[in-house]
Short mmCIF file of C-alpha atoms in Angstrom, two decimals:
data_model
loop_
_atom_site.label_atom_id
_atom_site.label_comp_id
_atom_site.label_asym_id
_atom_site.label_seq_id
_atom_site.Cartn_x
_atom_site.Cartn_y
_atom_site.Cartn_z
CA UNK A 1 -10.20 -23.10 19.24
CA UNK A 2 -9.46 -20.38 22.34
CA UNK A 3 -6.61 -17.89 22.19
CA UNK A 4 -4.23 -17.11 25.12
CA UNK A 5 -4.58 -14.33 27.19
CA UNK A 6 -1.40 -12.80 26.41
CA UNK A 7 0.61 -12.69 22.94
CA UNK A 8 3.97 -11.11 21.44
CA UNK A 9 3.46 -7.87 19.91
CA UNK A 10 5.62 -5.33 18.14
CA UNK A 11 4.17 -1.64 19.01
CA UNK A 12 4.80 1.16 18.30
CA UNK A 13 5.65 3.97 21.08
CA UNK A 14 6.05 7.63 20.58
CA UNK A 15 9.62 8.51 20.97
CA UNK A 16 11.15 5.02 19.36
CA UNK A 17 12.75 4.81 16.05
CA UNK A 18 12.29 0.70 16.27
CA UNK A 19 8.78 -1.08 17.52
CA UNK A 20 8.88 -2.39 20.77
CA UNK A 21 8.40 -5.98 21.83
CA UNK A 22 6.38 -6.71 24.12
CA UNK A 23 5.99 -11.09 25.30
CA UNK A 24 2.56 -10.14 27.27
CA UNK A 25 0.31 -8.06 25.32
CA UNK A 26 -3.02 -8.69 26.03
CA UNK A 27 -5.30 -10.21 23.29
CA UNK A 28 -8.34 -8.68 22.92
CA UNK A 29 -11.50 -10.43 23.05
CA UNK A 30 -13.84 -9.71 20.15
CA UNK A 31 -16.91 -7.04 21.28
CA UNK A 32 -20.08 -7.55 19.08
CA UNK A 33 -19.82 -7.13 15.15
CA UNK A 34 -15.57 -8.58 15.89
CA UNK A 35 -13.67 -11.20 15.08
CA UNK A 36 -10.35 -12.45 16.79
CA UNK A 37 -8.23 -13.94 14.50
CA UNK A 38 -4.97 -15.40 14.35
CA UNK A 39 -2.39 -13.69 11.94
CA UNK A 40 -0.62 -15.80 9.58
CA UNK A 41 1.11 -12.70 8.08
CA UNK A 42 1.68 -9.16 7.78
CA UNK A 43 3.54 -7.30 5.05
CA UNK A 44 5.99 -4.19 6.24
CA UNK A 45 5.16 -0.79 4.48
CA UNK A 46 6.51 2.75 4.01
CA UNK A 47 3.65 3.56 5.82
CA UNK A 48 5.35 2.20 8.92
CA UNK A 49 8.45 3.89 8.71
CA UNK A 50 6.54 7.22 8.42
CA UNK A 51 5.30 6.30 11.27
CA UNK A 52 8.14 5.09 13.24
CA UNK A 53 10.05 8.56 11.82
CA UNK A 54 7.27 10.83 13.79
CA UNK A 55 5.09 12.03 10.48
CA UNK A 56 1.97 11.46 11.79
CA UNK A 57 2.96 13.07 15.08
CA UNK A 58 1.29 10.34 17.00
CA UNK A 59 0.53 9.96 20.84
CA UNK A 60 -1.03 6.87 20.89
CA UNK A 61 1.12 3.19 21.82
CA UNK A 62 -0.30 0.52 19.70
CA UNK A 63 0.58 -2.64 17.61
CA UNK A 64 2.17 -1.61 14.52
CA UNK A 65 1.15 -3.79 11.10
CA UNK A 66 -1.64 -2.98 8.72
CA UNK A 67 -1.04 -5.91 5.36
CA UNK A 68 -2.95 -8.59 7.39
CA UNK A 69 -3.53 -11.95 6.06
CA UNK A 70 -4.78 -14.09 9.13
CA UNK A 71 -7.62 -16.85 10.37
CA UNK A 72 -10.57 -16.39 12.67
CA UNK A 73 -10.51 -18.35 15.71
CA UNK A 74 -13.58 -16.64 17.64
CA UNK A 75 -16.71 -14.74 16.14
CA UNK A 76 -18.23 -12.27 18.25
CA UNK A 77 -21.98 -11.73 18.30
CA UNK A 78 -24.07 -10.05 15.26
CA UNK A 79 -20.60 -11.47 12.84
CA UNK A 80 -21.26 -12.19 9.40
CA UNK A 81 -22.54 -15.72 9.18
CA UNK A 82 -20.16 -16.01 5.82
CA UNK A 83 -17.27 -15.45 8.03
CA UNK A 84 -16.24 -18.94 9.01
CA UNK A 85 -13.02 -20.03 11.31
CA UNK A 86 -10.17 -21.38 10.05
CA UNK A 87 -10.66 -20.07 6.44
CA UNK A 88 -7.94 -17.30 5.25
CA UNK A 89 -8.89 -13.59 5.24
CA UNK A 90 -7.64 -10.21 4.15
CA UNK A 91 -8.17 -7.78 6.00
CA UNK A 92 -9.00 -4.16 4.87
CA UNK A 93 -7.37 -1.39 6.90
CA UNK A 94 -9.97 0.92 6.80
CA UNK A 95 -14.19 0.47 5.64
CA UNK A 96 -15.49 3.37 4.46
CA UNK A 97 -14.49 7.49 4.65
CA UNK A 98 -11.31 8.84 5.47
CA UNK A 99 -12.04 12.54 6.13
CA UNK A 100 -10.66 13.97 9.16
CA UNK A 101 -12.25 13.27 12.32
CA UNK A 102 -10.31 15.59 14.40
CA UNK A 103 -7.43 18.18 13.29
CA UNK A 104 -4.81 16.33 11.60
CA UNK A 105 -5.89 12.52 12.58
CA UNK A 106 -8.68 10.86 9.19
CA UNK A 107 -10.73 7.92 9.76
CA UNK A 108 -6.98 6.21 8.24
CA UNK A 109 -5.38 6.54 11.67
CA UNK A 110 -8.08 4.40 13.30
CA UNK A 111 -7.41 1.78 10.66
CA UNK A 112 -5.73 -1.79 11.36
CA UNK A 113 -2.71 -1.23 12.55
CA UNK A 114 -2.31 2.52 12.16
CA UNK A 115 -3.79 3.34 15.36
CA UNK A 116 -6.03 0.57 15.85
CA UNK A 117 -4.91 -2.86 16.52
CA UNK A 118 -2.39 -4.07 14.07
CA UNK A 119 -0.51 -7.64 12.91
CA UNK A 120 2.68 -6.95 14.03
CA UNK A 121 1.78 -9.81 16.55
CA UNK A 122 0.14 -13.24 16.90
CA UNK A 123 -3.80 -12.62 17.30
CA UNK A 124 -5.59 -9.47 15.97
CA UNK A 125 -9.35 -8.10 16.97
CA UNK A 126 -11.03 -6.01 14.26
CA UNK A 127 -14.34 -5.43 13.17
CA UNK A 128 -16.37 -8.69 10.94
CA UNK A 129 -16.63 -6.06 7.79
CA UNK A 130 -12.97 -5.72 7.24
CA UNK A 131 -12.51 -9.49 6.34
CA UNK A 132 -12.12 -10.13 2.76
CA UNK A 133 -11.83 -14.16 1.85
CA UNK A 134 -8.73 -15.19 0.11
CA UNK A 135 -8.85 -17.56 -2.60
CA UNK A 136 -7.60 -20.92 -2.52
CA UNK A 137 -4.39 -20.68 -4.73
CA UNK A 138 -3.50 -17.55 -3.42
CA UNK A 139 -0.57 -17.48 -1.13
CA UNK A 140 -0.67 -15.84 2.35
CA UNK A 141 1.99 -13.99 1.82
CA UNK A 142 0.45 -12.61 -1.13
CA UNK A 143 -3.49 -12.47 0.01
CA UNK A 144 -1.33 -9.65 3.13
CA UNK A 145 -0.31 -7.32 1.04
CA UNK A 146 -3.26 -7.93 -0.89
CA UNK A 147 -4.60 -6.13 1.91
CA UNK A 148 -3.00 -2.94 0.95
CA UNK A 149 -0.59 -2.60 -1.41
CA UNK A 150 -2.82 -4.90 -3.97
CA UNK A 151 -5.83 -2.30 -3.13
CA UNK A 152 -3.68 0.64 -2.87
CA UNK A 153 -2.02 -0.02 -6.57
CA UNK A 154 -5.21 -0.88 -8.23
CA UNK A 155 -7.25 2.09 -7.10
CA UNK A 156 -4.62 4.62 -7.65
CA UNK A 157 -4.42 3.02 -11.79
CA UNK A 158 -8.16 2.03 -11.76
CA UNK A 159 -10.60 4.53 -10.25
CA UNK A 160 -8.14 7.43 -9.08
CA UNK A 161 -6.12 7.85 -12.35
CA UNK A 162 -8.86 5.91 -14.33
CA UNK A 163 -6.64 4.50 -16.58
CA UNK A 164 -7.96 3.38 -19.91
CA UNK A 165 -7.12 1.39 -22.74
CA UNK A 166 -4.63 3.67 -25.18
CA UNK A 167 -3.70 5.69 -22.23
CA UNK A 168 0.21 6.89 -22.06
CA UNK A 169 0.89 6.31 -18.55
CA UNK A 170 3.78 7.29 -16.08
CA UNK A 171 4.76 5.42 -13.04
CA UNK A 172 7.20 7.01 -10.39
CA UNK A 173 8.38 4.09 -8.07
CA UNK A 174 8.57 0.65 -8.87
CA UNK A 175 8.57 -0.64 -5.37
CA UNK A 176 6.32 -2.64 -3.53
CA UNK A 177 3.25 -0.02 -4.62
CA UNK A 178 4.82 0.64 -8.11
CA UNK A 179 5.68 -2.72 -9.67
CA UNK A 180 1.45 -3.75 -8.80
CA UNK A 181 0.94 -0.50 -10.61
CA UNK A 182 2.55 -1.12 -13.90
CA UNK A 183 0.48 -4.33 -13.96
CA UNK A 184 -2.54 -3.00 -13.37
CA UNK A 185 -2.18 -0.11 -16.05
CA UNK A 186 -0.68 -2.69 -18.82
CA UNK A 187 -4.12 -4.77 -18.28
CA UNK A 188 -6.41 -1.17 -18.54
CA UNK A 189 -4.70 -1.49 -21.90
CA UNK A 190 -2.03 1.26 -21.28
CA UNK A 191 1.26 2.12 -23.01
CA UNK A 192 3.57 2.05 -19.29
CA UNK A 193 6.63 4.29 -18.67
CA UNK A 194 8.55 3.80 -15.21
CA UNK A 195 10.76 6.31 -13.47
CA UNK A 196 13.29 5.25 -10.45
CA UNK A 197 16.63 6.44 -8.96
CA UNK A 198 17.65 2.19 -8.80
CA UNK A 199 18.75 0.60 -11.66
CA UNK A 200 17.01 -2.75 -10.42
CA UNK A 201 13.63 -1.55 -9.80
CA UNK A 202 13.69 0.64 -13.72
CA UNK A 203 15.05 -3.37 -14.56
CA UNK A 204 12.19 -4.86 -13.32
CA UNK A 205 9.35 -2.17 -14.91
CA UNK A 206 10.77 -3.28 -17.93
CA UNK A 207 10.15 -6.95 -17.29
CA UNK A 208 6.49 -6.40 -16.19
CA UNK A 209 6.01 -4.78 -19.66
CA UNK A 210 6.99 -1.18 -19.28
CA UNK A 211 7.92 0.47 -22.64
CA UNK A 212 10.77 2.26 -21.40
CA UNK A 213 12.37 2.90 -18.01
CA UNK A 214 14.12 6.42 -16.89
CA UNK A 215 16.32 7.71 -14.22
CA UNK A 216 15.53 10.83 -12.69
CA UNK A 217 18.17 12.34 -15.15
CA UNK A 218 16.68 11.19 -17.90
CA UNK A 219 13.17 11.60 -17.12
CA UNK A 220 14.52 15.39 -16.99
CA UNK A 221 15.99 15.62 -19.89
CA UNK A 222 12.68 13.27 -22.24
CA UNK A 223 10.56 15.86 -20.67
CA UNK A 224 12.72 19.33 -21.85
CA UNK A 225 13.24 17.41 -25.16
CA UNK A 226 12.35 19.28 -28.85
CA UNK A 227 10.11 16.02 -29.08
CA UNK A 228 8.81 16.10 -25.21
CA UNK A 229 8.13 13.16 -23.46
CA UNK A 230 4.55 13.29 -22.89
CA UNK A 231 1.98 11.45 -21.25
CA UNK A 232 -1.96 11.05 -20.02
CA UNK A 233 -1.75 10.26 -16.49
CA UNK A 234 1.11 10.04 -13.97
CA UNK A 235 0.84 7.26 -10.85
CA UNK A 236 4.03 8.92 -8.33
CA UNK A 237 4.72 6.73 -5.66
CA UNK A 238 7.76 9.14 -4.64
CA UNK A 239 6.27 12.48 -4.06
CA UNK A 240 8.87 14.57 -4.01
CA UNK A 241 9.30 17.59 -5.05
CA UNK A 242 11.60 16.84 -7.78
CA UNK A 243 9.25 14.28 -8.52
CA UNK A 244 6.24 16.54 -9.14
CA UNK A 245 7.86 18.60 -11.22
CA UNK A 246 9.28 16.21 -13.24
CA UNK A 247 5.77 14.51 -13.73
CA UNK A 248 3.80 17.70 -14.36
CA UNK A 249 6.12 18.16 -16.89
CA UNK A 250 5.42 15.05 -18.82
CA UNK A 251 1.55 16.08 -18.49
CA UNK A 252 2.44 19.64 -20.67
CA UNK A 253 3.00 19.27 -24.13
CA UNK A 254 1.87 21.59 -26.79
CA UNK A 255 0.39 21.01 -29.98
CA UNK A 256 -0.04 17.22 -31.30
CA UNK A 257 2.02 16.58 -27.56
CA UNK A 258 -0.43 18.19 -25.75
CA UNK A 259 -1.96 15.08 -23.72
CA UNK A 260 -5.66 15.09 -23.39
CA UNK A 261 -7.49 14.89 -19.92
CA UNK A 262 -4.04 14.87 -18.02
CA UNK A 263 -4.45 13.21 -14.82
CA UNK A 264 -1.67 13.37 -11.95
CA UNK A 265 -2.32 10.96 -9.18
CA UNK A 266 -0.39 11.42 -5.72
CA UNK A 267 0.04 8.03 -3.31
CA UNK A 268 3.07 8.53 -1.71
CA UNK A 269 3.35 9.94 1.58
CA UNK A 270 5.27 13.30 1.59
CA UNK A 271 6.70 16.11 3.56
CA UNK A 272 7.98 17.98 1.01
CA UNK A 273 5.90 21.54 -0.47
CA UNK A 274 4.40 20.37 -3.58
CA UNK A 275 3.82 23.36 -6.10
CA UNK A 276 0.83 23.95 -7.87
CA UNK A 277 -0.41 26.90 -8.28
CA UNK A 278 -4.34 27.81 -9.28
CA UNK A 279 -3.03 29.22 -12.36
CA UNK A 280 -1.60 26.05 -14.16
CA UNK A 281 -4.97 24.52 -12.91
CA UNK A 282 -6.62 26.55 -14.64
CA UNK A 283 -4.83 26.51 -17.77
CA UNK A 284 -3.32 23.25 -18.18
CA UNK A 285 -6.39 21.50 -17.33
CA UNK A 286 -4.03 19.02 -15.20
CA UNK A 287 -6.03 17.39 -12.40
CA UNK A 288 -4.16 16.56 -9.11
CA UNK A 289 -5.55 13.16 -7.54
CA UNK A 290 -4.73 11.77 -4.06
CA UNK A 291 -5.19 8.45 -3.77
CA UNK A 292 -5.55 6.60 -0.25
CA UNK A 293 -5.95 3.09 0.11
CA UNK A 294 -8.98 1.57 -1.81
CA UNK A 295 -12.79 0.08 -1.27
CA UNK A 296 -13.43 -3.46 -0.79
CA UNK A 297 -14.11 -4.08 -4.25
CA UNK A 298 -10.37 -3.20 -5.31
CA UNK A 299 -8.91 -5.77 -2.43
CA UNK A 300 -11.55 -8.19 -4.29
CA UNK A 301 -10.16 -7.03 -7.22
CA UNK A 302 -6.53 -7.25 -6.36
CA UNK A 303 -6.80 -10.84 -4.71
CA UNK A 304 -8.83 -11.94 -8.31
CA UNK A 305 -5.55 -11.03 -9.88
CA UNK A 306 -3.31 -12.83 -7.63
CA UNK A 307 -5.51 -15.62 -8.27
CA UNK A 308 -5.61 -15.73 -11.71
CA UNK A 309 -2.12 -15.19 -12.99
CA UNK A 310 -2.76 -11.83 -14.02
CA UNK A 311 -0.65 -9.89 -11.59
CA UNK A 312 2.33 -11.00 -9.92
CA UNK A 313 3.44 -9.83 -6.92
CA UNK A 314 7.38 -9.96 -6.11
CA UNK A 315 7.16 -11.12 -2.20
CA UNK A 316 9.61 -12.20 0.49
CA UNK A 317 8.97 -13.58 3.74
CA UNK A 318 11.04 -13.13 6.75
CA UNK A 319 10.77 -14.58 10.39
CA UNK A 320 8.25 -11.63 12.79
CA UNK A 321 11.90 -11.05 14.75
CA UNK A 322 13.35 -9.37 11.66
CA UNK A 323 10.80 -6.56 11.95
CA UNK A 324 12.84 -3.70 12.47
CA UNK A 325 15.56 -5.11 10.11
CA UNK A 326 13.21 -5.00 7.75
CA UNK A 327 11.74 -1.01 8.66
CA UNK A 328 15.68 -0.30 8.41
CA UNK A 329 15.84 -1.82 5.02
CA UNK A 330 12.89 0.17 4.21
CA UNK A 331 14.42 3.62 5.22
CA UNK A 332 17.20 2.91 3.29
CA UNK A 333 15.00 2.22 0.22
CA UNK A 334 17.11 -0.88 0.05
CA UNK A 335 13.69 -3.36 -0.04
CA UNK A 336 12.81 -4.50 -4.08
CA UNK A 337 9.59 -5.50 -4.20
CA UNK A 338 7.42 -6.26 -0.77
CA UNK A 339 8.65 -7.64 2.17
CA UNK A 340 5.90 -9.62 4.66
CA UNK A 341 6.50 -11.30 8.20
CA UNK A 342 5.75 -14.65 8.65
CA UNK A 343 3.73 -15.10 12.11
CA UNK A 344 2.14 -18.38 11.94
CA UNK A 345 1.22 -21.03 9.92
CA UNK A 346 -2.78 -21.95 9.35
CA UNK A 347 -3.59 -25.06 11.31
CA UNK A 348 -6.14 -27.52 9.35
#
C-alpha cells in the first residue's frame, strides 16, 4: 500500500491563533531508520494551545498533533523488522533526552508534532524507534493519547513523584492529565486527594477513588486548618501560582503532620513566577520535580493498563474538521476528560 503525494494537514503558523489547513501538504517519504504511516488518530492537548497562544515563541510552520495512534504503510531501510504494516502503533513524541539543544528550544520541540512532523493530518513520517505496538483490545482512540497523556500521567505518579503504597497524595487537575493520575497513584497503593476550580472534574476524582475532592477555597482553608491538611507528594497539573502555594502548603506540617520525604512534582506548563526560595529547600526538605513526558517503558506501561481494565481513560472522538473547536474548548478549560480527532479508520 503507497500513499499520495499530497495530504490535508492542520499546521501551525507563527502569528495564528487557529491551525491552518492546508488540502496539499506534501507527505514525506520515509529516509532510512523511518516509517510513513497513516494516522488513525490524534488526541488534542494543552500543549497545543500553548503553542497556538505563542509560549514557545516559535518560528517554525509545521503540522500541529503530537497523541498519535496510526498504521505503517511504508518501512524505510535499516526499520525494525518487528515493525510490521498495517498493525496499530503509538507513537512516542520524543526518544531519549530533553535538555536544551539551543537557548530556549529542548530535544521536546523536535518531538512529533511539536516541531517535527505531527498528526494533525492524514500520513505522518517519524523515526522506526518511536513506534510502540498497541494491544489488541485497546481502542485507537485510547492507544493516542496513550501516546502522551497515558505516559505523561504515569511518569509524573510513578518515577517523578515515586509514589508508593501508603503514600498521601495530592492531585491538582483532574483533566485529561489528572484523572490518568489519580489512577495511577490509587494502584501505587496511595490514599488520593484531588483539587479543581470545576465541580465536574472534583465529581469525577471522586469516582476514580479519590478520598476527598477540594475547590481552590477549600484546599486553602484544609491547608491553614488547626488539624492541617497534609500530604507526601503533590502531582499539579495547573501550575499556577496560587496553585504552588497552595500545594507547598499541604507538604508543611509540623509535628505528627509533618509529611516525610515531601515530594512536589510540576507537569503543567506555566508562565506564571513560581516561588521557592533556597531557604524552604533547605529547611523543609520539600523536593521540586518537573516532570516531562515519559520513556518508552511508561507508554508500555500506560497502554498495559488500558488493556487490562486497570485504568480508564474518559475519551471523545470528534471528526479532524473540529480541530480548532476543539483548541477553543481547550482554552476555555471547557474539555472533561481527553478529546482525540478521528482521521481514518485502519483498513484490514
Amino acid at each position: 500500500m503507497g500513499a499520495p503525494e499530497t495530504m490535508v494537514a492542520y499546521l501551525y503558523k507563527p502569528g495564528f491563533d487557529d491551525l491552518i489547513r492546508v488540502d496539499d501538504y506534501p507527505v514525506q517519504k520515509p529516509r532510512k531508520g523511518e516509517v510513513l504511516c497513516k494516522v488513525l488518530v490524534c488526541g488534542v492537548c494543552h500543549s497545543d494551545v500553548a503553542i497556538l497562544n505563542g509560549y514557545t515563541a516559535d518560528s517554525r510552520t509545521y503540522v500541529l498533533g503530537h497523541e498519535v495512534c496510526a498504521t505503517p504503510i511504508v518501512l524505510g531501510e535499516d526499520v525494525d523488522p518487528s515493525i510490521k504494516i498495517g498493525h496499530r502503533y503509538a507513537i512516542q513524541l520524543i526518544n531519549g533526552c530533553t535538555h536544551a539543544l539551543k537557548p530556549h528550544q529542548a530535544a521536546a520541540l523536535q518531538g512529533v508534532g511539536l516541531g517535527g512532523p505531527g498528526g494533525y493530518a492524514d500520513y505522518i513520517t517519524v523515526p522506526g524507534n518511536l513506534l510502540v505496538p498497541v494491544p489488541d483490545n485497546v481502542p485507537d482512540k485510547v492507544a493516542a493519547i496513550a501516546a502522551d497523556a497515558g505516559t505523561t500521567a504515569y511518569n509524573a505518579v510513578v518515577n517523578t513523584g515515586q509514589v508508593k503504597a501508603g503514600d498521601k497524595v495530592l492531585i491538582i487537575g483532574v483533566g485529561g492529565l489528572g484523572h490518568l493520575a489519580v489512577q495511577y497513584a490509587i494502584l501505587q497503593g496511595a490514599e488520593v486527594y484531588v483539587c479543581d476550580l470545576k465541580p465536574e472534574a472534583r465529581r469525577l476524582g471522586l469516582e476514580l477513588g479519590a478520598v476527598k475532592a477540594f475547590s481552590l477555597v477549600e484546599l486553602s482553608a484544609a491547608v491553614s486548618a488547626p488539624d492541617p491538611f497534609t500530604v507526601h507528594v503533590v502531582v499539579d497539573f495547573a501550575v499556577s501560582a496560587q496553585t504552588f502555594s497552595l500545594g507547598l502548603s499541604a507538604l508543611v506540617g509540623e509535628g505528627d503532620h509533618y509529611p516525610t520525604d515531601p515530594r512536589y512534582v510540576l507537569v503543567g506548563v506555566s508562565g506564571d513566577n513560581l516561588v521557592f526560595t533556597s531557604g524552604e529547600a533547605l529547611f523543609s526538605a520539600i523536593q521540586i520535580r518537573a516532570n516531562l513526558y515519559g520513556p518508552r517503558s511508561a507508554t508500555e506501561a500506560a497502554l498495559e493498563l488500558f488493556a487490562n481494565g486497570s485504568v480508564k481513560a474518559r475519551v471523545t472522538a470528534e471528526p479532524i474538521e473540529n480541530v480548532n473547536k476543539i483548541i477553543d474548548e481547550l482554552r476555555a478549560y471547557e474539555v472533561s476528560g481527553r478529546k482525540v480527532l478521528q482521521i481514518n479508520e485502519l483498513e484490514f
